[in-house]
Coordinates of C-alpha atoms in Angstrom, one line a residue:
X1 CA -16.4 51.8 -41.7
X2 CA -19.6 53.6 -42.6
X3 CA -22.5 51.3 -43.5
X4 CA -24.4 52.4 -46.5
X5 CA -24.2 53.3 -50.2
X6 CA -24.5 56.4 -52.3
X7 CA -27.8 55.1 -53.6
X8 CA -29.3 54.8 -50.1
X9 CA -28.0 58.2 -49.1
X10 CA -29.6 59.8 -52.1
X11 CA -32.9 58.1 -51.4
X12 CA -32.6 59.3 -47.8
X13 CA -32.0 62.9 -48.9
X14 CA -34.9 62.7 -51.3
X15 CA -37.2 61.6 -48.4
X16 CA -35.9 64.5 -46.3
X17 CA -36.7 67.0 -49.1
X18 CA -40.2 65.6 -49.4
X19 CA -40.6 65.9 -45.7
X20 CA -39.4 69.5 -45.8
X21 CA -41.9 70.3 -48.6
X22 CA -44.8 68.8 -46.7
X23 CA -43.8 70.6 -43.5
X24 CA -43.6 73.9 -45.4
X25 CA -47.1 73.3 -46.8
X26 CA -48.5 72.6 -43.3
X27 CA -47.0 75.9 -41.9
X28 CA -48.4 77.9 -44.8
X29 CA -51.8 76.2 -44.5
X30 CA -51.8 77.3 -40.8
X31 CA -51.1 80.9 -41.9
X32 CA -53.8 80.6 -44.5
X33 CA -56.3 79.5 -41.9
X34 CA -55.4 82.2 -39.5
X35 CA -55.6 84.8 -42.3
X36 CA -59.0 83.7 -43.4
X37 CA -60.2 83.6 -39.9
X38 CA -59.0 87.2 -39.2
X39 CA -60.3 88.4 -42.5
X40 CA -63.8 87.1 -41.6
X41 CA -63.9 88.7 -38.1
X42 CA -62.5 92.1 -39.3
X43 CA -62.7 93.3 -35.7
X44 CA -59.4 94.9 -34.7
X45 CA -57.6 93.4 -37.6
X46 CA -54.6 95.6 -38.4
X47 CA -54.0 94.4 -42.0
X48 CA -55.4 96.2 -45.0
X49 CA -57.0 94.6 -48.1
X50 CA -53.7 95.0 -50.0
X51 CA -51.8 93.3 -47.1
X52 CA -54.2 90.4 -47.1
X53 CA -53.9 90.1 -50.9
X54 CA -50.1 89.9 -50.5
X55 CA -50.5 87.3 -47.8
X56 CA -52.7 85.2 -50.1
X57 CA -50.1 85.6 -52.9
X58 CA -47.3 84.3 -50.6
X59 CA -49.5 81.3 -49.6
X60 CA -50.4 80.6 -53.3
X61 CA -46.8 81.0 -54.4
X62 CA -45.6 78.5 -51.7
X63 CA -48.1 75.9 -53.0
X64 CA -47.0 76.5 -56.5
X65 CA -43.3 76.3 -55.7
X66 CA -43.9 73.1 -53.6
X67 CA -45.4 71.4 -56.6
X68 CA -42.4 72.7 -58.7
X69 CA -40.0 71.3 -56.2
X70 CA -41.6 67.8 -56.4
X71 CA -41.4 67.9 -60.2
X72 CA -37.7 69.0 -60.1
X73 CA -36.9 66.0 -57.8
X74 CA -38.1 63.7 -60.6
X75 CA -36.4 65.7 -63.4
X76 CA -32.9 66.5 -61.9
X77 CA -30.9 63.9 -60.2
X78 CA -28.6 66.5 -58.5
X79 CA -30.4 67.4 -55.3
X80 CA -28.1 70.3 -54.5
X81 CA -29.7 72.6 -57.1
X82 CA -33.2 71.8 -55.7
X83 CA -32.1 72.5 -52.2
X84 CA -30.4 75.9 -53.0
X85 CA -33.5 76.8 -55.1
X86 CA -35.8 76.1 -52.1
X87 CA -33.6 78.0 -49.7
X88 CA -33.4 81.0 -52.0
X89 CA -37.1 81.2 -52.6
X90 CA -37.8 80.6 -48.9
X91 CA -35.5 83.6 -48.0
X92 CA -37.4 85.8 -50.5
X93 CA -40.8 84.7 -49.5
X94 CA -40.0 85.2 -45.8
X95 CA -38.6 88.6 -46.5
X96 CA -41.8 89.5 -48.4
X97 CA -43.8 88.2 -45.5
X98 CA -41.8 90.4 -43.1
X99 CA -42.3 93.4 -45.5
X100 CA -46.1 93.1 -45.7
X101 CA -46.5 92.5 -41.9
X102 CA -44.7 95.6 -40.7
X103 CA -41.0 95.1 -41.5
X104 CA -39.4 96.6 -38.4
X105 CA -42.3 95.6 -36.2
X106 CA -42.9 92.1 -37.8
X107 CA -42.5 89.0 -35.7
X108 CA -42.2 86.8 -38.7
X109 CA -38.4 87.3 -39.0
X110 CA -38.2 84.3 -36.8
X111 CA -38.9 82.2 -39.8
X112 CA -35.4 83.0 -41.1
X113 CA -34.1 80.7 -38.3
X114 CA -36.0 77.7 -39.7
X115 CA -34.5 78.3 -43.1
X116 CA -31.0 78.5 -41.6
X117 CA -31.5 75.3 -39.5
X118 CA -32.6 73.2 -42.5
X119 CA -29.9 74.6 -44.7
X120 CA -27.3 73.3 -42.2
X121 CA -29.0 69.9 -42.2
X122 CA -28.9 69.6 -46.0
X123 CA -25.7 71.6 -46.8
X124 CA -23.6 71.6 -43.7
X125 CA -21.7 74.4 -42.2
X126 CA -20.9 76.3 -45.4
X127 CA -24.5 76.1 -46.7
X128 CA -25.7 77.3 -43.3
X129 CA -23.3 80.3 -43.4
X130 CA -24.4 81.2 -46.9
X131 CA -28.1 81.2 -46.1
X132 CA -27.4 83.1 -42.8
X133 CA -25.6 85.7 -44.8
X134 CA -28.4 85.8 -47.4
X135 CA -31.1 86.2 -44.7
X136 CA -29.1 89.0 -43.0
X137 CA -28.6 90.8 -46.3
X138 CA -32.2 90.6 -47.3
X139 CA -33.5 91.5 -43.9
X140 CA -31.0 94.4 -43.6
X141 CA -31.8 95.8 -47.1
X142 CA -35.5 95.5 -46.4
X143 CA -35.3 97.6 -43.2
X144 CA -32.9 100.1 -44.8
X145 CA -35.1 100.6 -47.9
X146 CA -38.2 101.1 -45.9
X147 CA -36.5 103.4 -43.3
X148 CA -35.1 105.6 -46.0
X149 CA -38.4 105.4 -47.9
X150 CA -36.9 103.8 -50.9
X151 CA -39.9 101.4 -50.9
X152 CA -43.4 102.3 -49.7
X153 CA -44.8 100.6 -46.6
X154 CA -47.6 98.1 -47.2
X155 CA -48.7 97.3 -43.7
X156 CA -51.3 99.4 -42.0
X157 CA -49.1 99.3 -38.8
X158 CA -47.7 102.8 -38.2
X159 CA -44.0 103.2 -37.8
X160 CA -42.6 104.7 -34.6
X161 CA -41.7 108.4 -35.6
X162 CA -38.9 108.3 -32.9
X163 CA -37.2 105.4 -34.8
X164 CA -33.6 106.4 -35.7
X165 CA -31.0 105.0 -38.1
X166 CA -29.1 103.7 -35.0
X167 CA -32.2 101.7 -33.9
X168 CA -32.5 100.2 -37.4
X169 CA -28.8 99.4 -37.5
X170 CA -28.9 97.8 -34.1
X171 CA -31.9 95.6 -35.0
X172 CA -30.2 94.5 -38.2
X173 CA -27.0 93.8 -36.4
X174 CA -28.7 91.8 -33.7
X175 CA -30.5 89.7 -36.3
X176 CA -27.4 89.1 -38.4
X177 CA -25.4 88.0 -35.3
X178 CA -28.3 85.8 -34.2
X179 CA -28.4 84.2 -37.7
X180 CA -24.7 83.4 -37.6
X181 CA -24.8 82.1 -34.0
X182 CA -27.7 79.9 -34.9
X183 CA -25.8 78.7 -38.0
X184 CA -22.8 77.8 -35.9
X185 CA -25.0 76.1 -33.2
X186 CA -27.0 74.2 -35.7
X187 CA -23.7 73.1 -37.4
X188 CA -22.4 71.9 -34.1
X189 CA -25.5 69.9 -33.3
X190 CA -25.7 68.4 -36.8
X191 CA -22.0 67.5 -36.8
X192 CA -22.3 65.9 -33.4
X193 CA -25.4 64.0 -34.6
X194 CA -23.5 62.9 -37.7
X195 CA -20.5 61.9 -35.6
X196 CA -22.8 59.9 -33.3
X197 CA -24.5 58.2 -36.2
X198 CA -21.2 57.4 -37.8
X199 CA -19.9 55.9 -34.6
X200 CA -23.2 54.0 -34.2
X201 CA -22.9 52.7 -37.7
X202 CA -19.3 51.8 -37.2
X203 CA -20.2 49.8 -34.0
X204 CA -23.2 48.2 -35.8
X205 CA -20.9 47.3 -38.7
X206 CA -18.3 45.8 -36.3
X207 CA -21.0 43.9 -34.5
X208 CA -22.4 42.6 -37.7
X209 CA -18.9 41.5 -38.9
X210 CA -18.2 39.9 -35.5
X211 CA -21.6 38.1 -35.7
X212 CA -20.8 37.1 -39.2
X213 CA -17.4 35.7 -38.2
X214 CA -18.9 33.9 -35.3
X215 CA -21.6 32.4 -37.5
X216 CA -19.0 31.5 -40.1
X217 CA -16.9 29.7 -37.5
X218 CA -19.9 27.9 -36.1
X219 CA -21.1 26.9 -39.5
X220 CA -17.6 25.9 -40.8
X221 CA -16.6 23.4 -38.1
X222 CA -17.3 19.7 -38.7
X223 CA -18.6 19.3 -35.2
X224 CA -22.3 19.5 -34.5
X225 CA -23.3 22.4 -32.1
X226 CA -26.8 22.7 -30.6
X227 CA -28.0 25.1 -27.9
X228 CA -31.0 24.4 -25.6
X229 CA -32.9 26.9 -23.4
X230 CA -34.0 26.3 -19.9
X231 CA -37.3 24.9 -21.2
X232 CA -35.5 22.1 -23.0
X233 CA -36.2 23.6 -26.4
X234 CA -33.7 23.6 -29.3
X235 CA -32.6 27.2 -30.1
X236 CA -29.7 26.8 -32.6
X237 CA -28.4 24.0 -34.8
X238 CA -25.4 24.5 -37.0
X239 CA -24.7 23.0 -40.5
X240 CA -22.7 20.1 -39.2
X241 CA -25.5 19.2 -36.8
X242 CA -27.9 19.2 -39.7
X243 CA -25.7 16.9 -41.7
X244 CA -25.1 14.5 -38.8
X245 CA -28.7 14.2 -37.7
X246 CA -30.4 14.8 -41.1
X247 CA -32.8 17.4 -39.4
X248 CA -32.9 21.0 -40.7
X249 CA -32.9 23.8 -38.2
X250 CA -36.4 24.8 -39.4
X251 CA -37.8 21.5 -38.3
X252 CA -36.2 21.6 -34.8
X253 CA -36.1 25.3 -33.8
X254 CA -38.1 26.0 -30.6
X255 CA -39.1 22.3 -30.5
X256 CA -38.5 20.1 -27.3
X257 CA -35.3 18.1 -27.5
X258 CA -37.0 15.2 -25.7
X259 CA -39.3 14.7 -28.8
X260 CA -36.4 14.3 -31.3
X261 CA -33.5 13.1 -29.1
X262 CA -34.9 11.5 -26.0
X263 CA -31.5 9.9 -25.1
X264 CA -29.9 13.3 -25.0
X265 CA -32.8 14.8 -23.1
X266 CA -32.2 12.3 -20.4
X267 CA -29.1 14.3 -19.3
X268 CA -31.2 17.4 -18.5
X269 CA -33.6 18.3 -15.8
X270 CA -35.7 21.4 -16.7
X271 CA -33.0 22.4 -19.3
X272 CA -30.2 22.2 -16.7
X273 CA -27.5 19.6 -16.9
X274 CA -27.9 16.8 -14.3
X275 CA -25.1 16.8 -11.7
X276 CA -24.2 13.2 -12.4
X277 CA -23.8 13.9 -16.1
X278 CA -20.2 13.4 -17.3
X279 CA -18.6 16.1 -19.4
X280 CA -17.9 13.7 -22.2
X281 CA -20.2 10.8 -23.1
X282 CA -21.5 8.6 -25.9
X283 CA -25.1 8.3 -26.8
X284 CA -27.1 6.6 -29.6
X285 CA -29.8 8.6 -31.4
X286 CA -32.0 8.1 -34.4
X287 CA -31.4 10.4 -37.4
X288 CA -34.1 11.8 -39.7
X289 CA -34.0 8.6 -41.7
X290 CA -34.7 6.4 -38.6
X291 CA -31.1 5.0 -38.6
X292 CA -29.2 4.7 -35.4
X293 CA -26.0 6.7 -35.1
X294 CA -23.4 6.9 -32.4
X295 CA -22.6 10.4 -31.0
X296 CA -19.7 11.6 -28.8
X297 CA -21.2 14.4 -26.8
X298 CA -19.9 17.2 -24.6
X299 CA -22.4 19.3 -22.6
X300 CA -21.7 22.6 -21.0
X301 CA -23.9 25.3 -19.4
X302 CA -24.6 28.4 -21.5
X303 CA -24.3 31.5 -19.4
X304 CA -24.7 35.3 -19.7
X305 CA -22.2 37.9 -18.7
X306 CA -23.6 37.9 -15.2
X307 CA -22.8 34.2 -15.0
X308 CA -26.5 33.3 -15.0
X309 CA -27.3 30.1 -16.9
X310 CA -29.7 30.6 -19.8
X311 CA -29.4 27.2 -21.2
X312 CA -27.0 24.5 -22.3
X313 CA -24.7 24.0 -25.3
X314 CA -24.2 20.5 -26.7
X315 CA -21.2 19.7 -28.9
X316 CA -21.2 16.4 -30.7
X317 CA -19.5 14.3 -33.4
X318 CA -20.6 11.3 -35.4
X319 CA -18.8 8.3 -34.1
X320 CA -20.7 5.7 -36.2
X321 CA -17.8 5.2 -38.6
X322 CA -15.3 5.1 -35.8
X323 CA -17.4 2.5 -34.0
X324 CA -17.7 0.4 -37.1
X325 CA -13.9 0.6 -37.6
X326 CA -13.4 -0.5 -33.9
X327 CA -15.7 -3.4 -34.6
X328 CA -13.9 -4.3 -37.8
X329 CA -10.5 -4.0 -36.0
X330 CA -11.8 -6.3 -33.2
X331 CA -13.1 -8.7 -35.8
X332 CA -9.8 -8.6 -37.6
X333 CA -8.0 -9.4 -34.3
X334 CA -10.3 -12.4 -33.7
X335 CA -9.8 -13.6 -37.3
X336 CA -6.0 -13.2 -36.9
X337 CA -6.1 -15.2 -33.7
X338 CA -8.3 -17.8 -35.3
X339 CA -6.0 -17.8 -38.4
X340 CA -3.0 -18.6 -36.3
X341 CA -4.8 -21.4 -34.5
X342 CA -6.2 -22.7 -37.7
X343 CA -2.7 -22.7 -39.3
X344 CA -1.3 -24.7 -36.4
X345 CA -4.2 -27.0 -36.2
X346 CA -4.3 -27.6 -39.9
X347 CA -0.6 -28.5 -40.0
X348 CA -1.0 -30.8 -37.0
X349 CA -4.0 -32.6 -38.6
X350 CA -2.7 -32.8 -42.1
X351 CA 0.1 -35.3 -41.5
X352 CA -1.9 -37.9 -39.5
X353 CA -4.8 -37.4 -41.9
X354 CA -2.5 -38.2 -44.8
X355 CA -1.3 -41.3 -43.0
X356 CA -4.9 -42.4 -42.3
X357 CA -6.0 -41.8 -45.9
X358 CA -3.0 -43.7 -47.3
X359 CA -3.7 -46.6 -44.9
X360 CA -7.4 -46.7 -45.8
X361 CA -6.5 -46.8 -49.5
X362 CA -4.1 -49.7 -49.0
X363 CA -6.6 -51.6 -46.9
X364 CA -9.3 -51.1 -49.6
X365 CA -7.0 -52.5 -52.3
X366 CA -5.8 -55.4 -50.3
X367 CA -9.1 -56.5 -48.8
X368 CA -12.0 -58.1 -50.6
X369 CA -15.0 -56.3 -49.0
X370 CA -18.5 -57.5 -49.1
X371 CA -21.5 -55.1 -49.8
X372 CA -21.9 -54.0 -46.3
X373 CA -18.2 -53.6 -45.7
X374 CA -17.8 -51.7 -49.0
X375 CA -20.6 -49.3 -47.9
X376 CA -18.8 -48.7 -44.6
X377 CA -15.6 -48.1 -46.4
X378 CA -17.3 -45.4 -48.6
X379 CA -18.5 -43.7 -45.5
X380 CA -14.9 -43.6 -44.1
X381 CA -13.6 -42.3 -47.3
X382 CA -16.3 -39.5 -47.4
X383 CA -15.4 -38.6 -43.8
X384 CA -11.7 -38.4 -44.9
X385 CA -12.6 -36.1 -47.8
X386 CA -14.7 -33.9 -45.5
X387 CA -11.7 -33.7 -43.0
X388 CA -9.4 -32.9 -45.9
X389 CA -11.7 -30.1 -47.2
X390 CA -12.0 -28.7 -43.7
X391 CA -8.2 -28.6 -43.3
X392 CA -7.9 -27.0 -46.7
X393 CA -10.4 -24.3 -45.7
X394 CA -8.5 -23.7 -42.5
X395 CA -5.3 -23.1 -44.5
X396 CA -7.1 -20.8 -46.9
X397 CA -8.4 -18.7 -44.0
X398 CA -5.0 -18.4 -42.4
X399 CA -2.8 -18.1 -45.5
X400 CA -1.6 -14.6 -46.3
X401 CA -2.2 -13.0 -49.7
X402 CA 0.2 -14.6 -52.2
X403 CA 3.1 -12.5 -53.3
X404 CA 2.8 -13.7 -57.0
X405 CA 0.0 -11.9 -59.0
X406 CA -1.2 -11.9 -62.5
X407 CA -3.8 -10.2 -64.7
X408 CA -7.0 -12.0 -63.8
X409 CA -9.9 -12.1 -66.3
X410 CA -12.9 -12.0 -63.9
X411 CA -15.4 -12.9 -66.6
X412 CA -13.5 -16.1 -67.7
X413 CA -13.2 -17.2 -64.1
X414 CA -16.9 -16.5 -63.5
X415 CA -17.9 -18.7 -66.5
X416 CA -15.5 -21.4 -65.4
X417 CA -17.0 -21.5 -61.9
X418 CA -20.6 -21.6 -63.3
X419 CA -19.6 -24.6 -65.5
X420 CA -17.8 -26.5 -62.7
X421 CA -20.5 -25.8 -60.1
X422 CA -22.9 -28.0 -62.1
X423 CA -20.7 -31.0 -61.1
X424 CA -21.3 -30.3 -57.4
X425 CA -23.5 -32.6 -55.4
X426 CA -25.6 -29.6 -54.4
X427 CA -26.5 -28.8 -58.0
X428 CA -30.0 -29.4 -59.3
X429 CA -31.4 -28.9 -62.8
X430 CA -34.2 -26.8 -61.4
X431 CA -31.8 -23.9 -61.0
X432 CA -32.0 -21.4 -63.8
X433 CA -28.6 -19.6 -64.4
X434 CA -28.6 -16.1 -65.8
X435 CA -25.3 -14.5 -66.7
X436 CA -24.6 -10.8 -67.6
X437 CA -20.9 -10.1 -68.1
X438 CA -19.8 -6.6 -69.2
X439 CA -16.8 -6.2 -71.5
X440 CA -13.4 -7.2 -70.4
X441 CA -13.1 -7.2 -66.6
X442 CA -9.6 -7.6 -65.2
X443 CA -7.9 -7.2 -61.9
X444 CA -4.3 -7.8 -60.7
X445 CA -4.4 -10.6 -58.2
X446 CA -3.9 -14.3 -57.5
X447 CA -6.0 -16.3 -59.9
X448 CA -6.8 -19.2 -57.6
X449 CA -7.9 -17.0 -54.7
X450 CA -10.3 -15.0 -57.0
X451 CA -11.7 -18.4 -58.3
X452 CA -12.1 -19.6 -54.7
X453 CA -14.0 -16.4 -53.7
X454 CA -16.4 -16.6 -56.6
X455 CA -16.9 -20.3 -56.2
X456 CA -17.7 -20.0 -52.5
X457 CA -20.4 -17.4 -53.2
X458 CA -21.9 -19.3 -56.1
X459 CA -21.9 -22.5 -54.0
X460 CA -23.7 -20.7 -51.1
X461 CA -26.3 -19.5 -53.7
X462 CA -27.1 -23.0 -55.0
X463 CA -27.1 -24.5 -51.5
X464 CA -29.8 -21.9 -50.6
X465 CA -32.0 -23.2 -53.4
X466 CA -32.4 -27.0 -52.8
X467 CA -35.8 -26.9 -54.6
X468 CA -34.5 -24.8 -57.5
X469 CA -34.7 -21.1 -58.3
X470 CA -32.9 -18.4 -60.2
X471 CA -29.2 -17.8 -60.0
X472 CA -27.8 -14.6 -61.6
X473 CA -24.2 -13.5 -61.9
X474 CA -23.2 -10.1 -63.4
X475 CA -20.1 -8.0 -63.7
X476 CA -19.5 -4.4 -64.6
X477 CA -16.9 -1.7 -64.3
X478 CA -17.4 1.4 -62.1
X479 CA -15.7 4.6 -61.3
X480 CA -15.4 5.4 -57.5
X481 CA -13.5 8.5 -56.4
X482 CA -11.9 8.6 -59.8
X483 CA -10.6 5.0 -59.5
X484 CA -11.6 1.9 -61.5
X485 CA -13.6 -0.7 -59.6
X486 CA -14.7 -4.1 -60.7
X487 CA -18.2 -5.2 -59.5
X488 CA -19.2 -8.8 -59.2
X489 CA -22.8 -9.5 -58.2
X490 CA -24.3 -12.9 -57.4
X491 CA -28.0 -13.1 -56.7
X492 CA -30.2 -16.1 -55.8
X493 CA -33.9 -16.6 -54.9
X494 CA -33.3 -19.0 -52.1
X495 CA -34.2 -19.2 -48.5
X496 CA -32.5 -15.9 -47.4
X497 CA -30.7 -14.9 -44.2
X498 CA -32.4 -13.6 -41.1
X499 CA -31.5 -10.0 -40.3
X500 CA -30.0 -10.9 -36.9
X501 CA -27.6 -13.2 -38.6
X502 CA -26.3 -10.7 -41.3
X503 CA -23.8 -9.2 -38.8
X504 CA -22.3 -12.6 -38.1
X505 CA -22.0 -14.2 -41.5
X506 CA -18.3 -13.3 -42.0
X507 CA -17.3 -14.8 -38.6
X508 CA -15.5 -18.2 -38.9
X509 CA -17.6 -21.3 -38.1
X510 CA -20.9 -19.4 -38.2
X511 CA -23.5 -21.1 -40.4
X512 CA -27.2 -21.5 -40.5
X513 CA -27.0 -24.6 -42.8
X514 CA -27.3 -28.2 -41.7
X515 CA -24.0 -29.0 -43.3
X516 CA -20.9 -26.9 -43.9
X517 CA -18.0 -25.6 -41.8
X518 CA -19.0 -21.9 -41.7
X519 CA -15.7 -20.9 -43.3
X520 CA -16.9 -20.1 -46.8
X521 CA -17.8 -16.5 -46.4
X522 CA -15.0 -15.9 -43.9
X523 CA -12.6 -17.0 -46.6
X524 CA -14.3 -14.8 -49.2
X525 CA -14.1 -11.8 -46.8
X526 CA -10.4 -12.5 -46.1
X527 CA -9.6 -12.7 -49.8
X528 CA -11.6 -9.5 -50.8
X529 CA -10.2 -7.5 -47.8
X530 CA -6.7 -8.6 -48.7
X531 CA -6.9 -6.9 -52.1
X532 CA -8.4 -3.7 -50.7
X533 CA -11.9 -4.6 -51.9
X534 CA -15.3 -4.7 -50.1
X535 CA -18.1 -7.2 -49.9
X536 CA -21.8 -6.4 -49.2
X537 CA -24.6 -8.9 -48.6
X538 CA -28.3 -8.0 -48.7
X539 CA -30.9 -10.6 -47.8
X540 CA -34.4 -11.2 -46.6
X541 CA -36.1 -14.4 -45.6
X542 CA -37.8 -16.5 -48.4
X543 CA -36.9 -13.8 -51.0
X544 CA -33.2 -14.4 -51.7
X545 CA -29.7 -13.1 -51.2
X546 CA -27.6 -10.6 -53.1
X547 CA -23.8 -10.7 -52.7
X548 CA -21.8 -7.8 -54.2
X549 CA -18.0 -7.7 -54.4
X550 CA -16.0 -4.7 -55.4
X551 CA -12.4 -5.2 -56.3
X552 CA -9.9 -2.6 -57.5
X553 CA -9.4 -2.6 -61.2
X554 CA -6.2 -3.8 -62.9
X555 CA -4.4 -0.5 -62.7
X556 CA -5.6 0.4 -59.2
X557 CA -4.7 -2.5 -57.0
X558 CA -1.8 -2.0 -54.6
X559 CA -0.4 -5.1 -52.8

């Protein structure tokens, strides 16, 4: 395939024509300088005044025609007419120059060869042959006309009286044959040059296509690719690498890898992979936002054709989500094990607990207790209630999602929970409740489980504000990946949660409160996860906590 367009070729030919015009002017200027110099000296100068006048005329005509050629370039878009016009006038002017400088004895017939050469360059073989024929005809006619005295000689150089018609014919024939040989040789050279240029353009095009294909492949893969030279500097960085790390190539190119990714640089010594480095490894780096991400890396030496190492190539993938999934899977396994243990333990505890509770009630009714004994009985009853709540929470944590579902009005349940929570022993009138419920919010689930989840979150919020504060509950409907999502947000201005504890809050039995079983959030997470939802908690010390729950909408849930 030839690289280039008609527009670029036309511009190229115009540039060549301008170059030709300039070269012609330079040659004629040299003739003008020589003519003036010889005219001034006069000594031994063979030309007459009339000859010099003709010479000046040729020089002036050349300047005039050169200006005309430049104007024609701007007027006519077809360059062929301009080229043929220049060739024709050049042949005429050279013939006139040969005539005034001695015709048969003139050495300026060599200028025909220049015309033939550039005719081949611009017009190819046929153009070269036409101009060679024209040059031969004009030169032959000139010699014949002067020999047979059809035109008077202008030059002061005397003709050889011994010159015969055979000599004239021989000279004409030699020139014509030379013109044609030159035309064929010039054609051969020009065609070879064009063929070489064509092959070069074809190879350049193939190389560009191969380079484009290589770049497309490198930029299209979802795996990060980075190359490093022997000085430990980053040389290339593909699109996936930019997306994974957050760094653009412009920020990293020719920069030391140790500055941006020191954990990766530890695998290199002077840009060469350390011998103890494994082919496949995992490493933690910080992206452009300062967040830690897990990478799975593969490092290989980058070599030339001669098997000489010129750097290293690093291929990596973002394993952060996979690591998070592994952690969640491990957490789910632990929760499943705890759930099984909890179910067994709850069932084992429930029967004797029921017996103890019944017996205590019978003793309380049959015995007449004094003040001290009554107070002790109340302590026993509260302990019984705590154990009963503990067993109930165990069962909620271990119980699977119920099979029976119904359309649940989230707003109605939220209002019900806010009303009932005021009857809790943890409630204080110093808490200001703000409620913002959007439209009709429904999901398809078990009503009691949704109530339990919201109740646990609200209870945690008021327990975090023993001295009072602001409690806000809001709901709204969202669209996520073209699916309806119900958002429930509960926010308090309480004590907050330490950053190191945020990763543990959904683990059973984990709590930072003086009282409680540590099962509340674990139960909420179990319920929300069971319906394909998601829960997120943001908190900072002495500022408050924000809990956000996303549940599939009524038409999206799939149990």
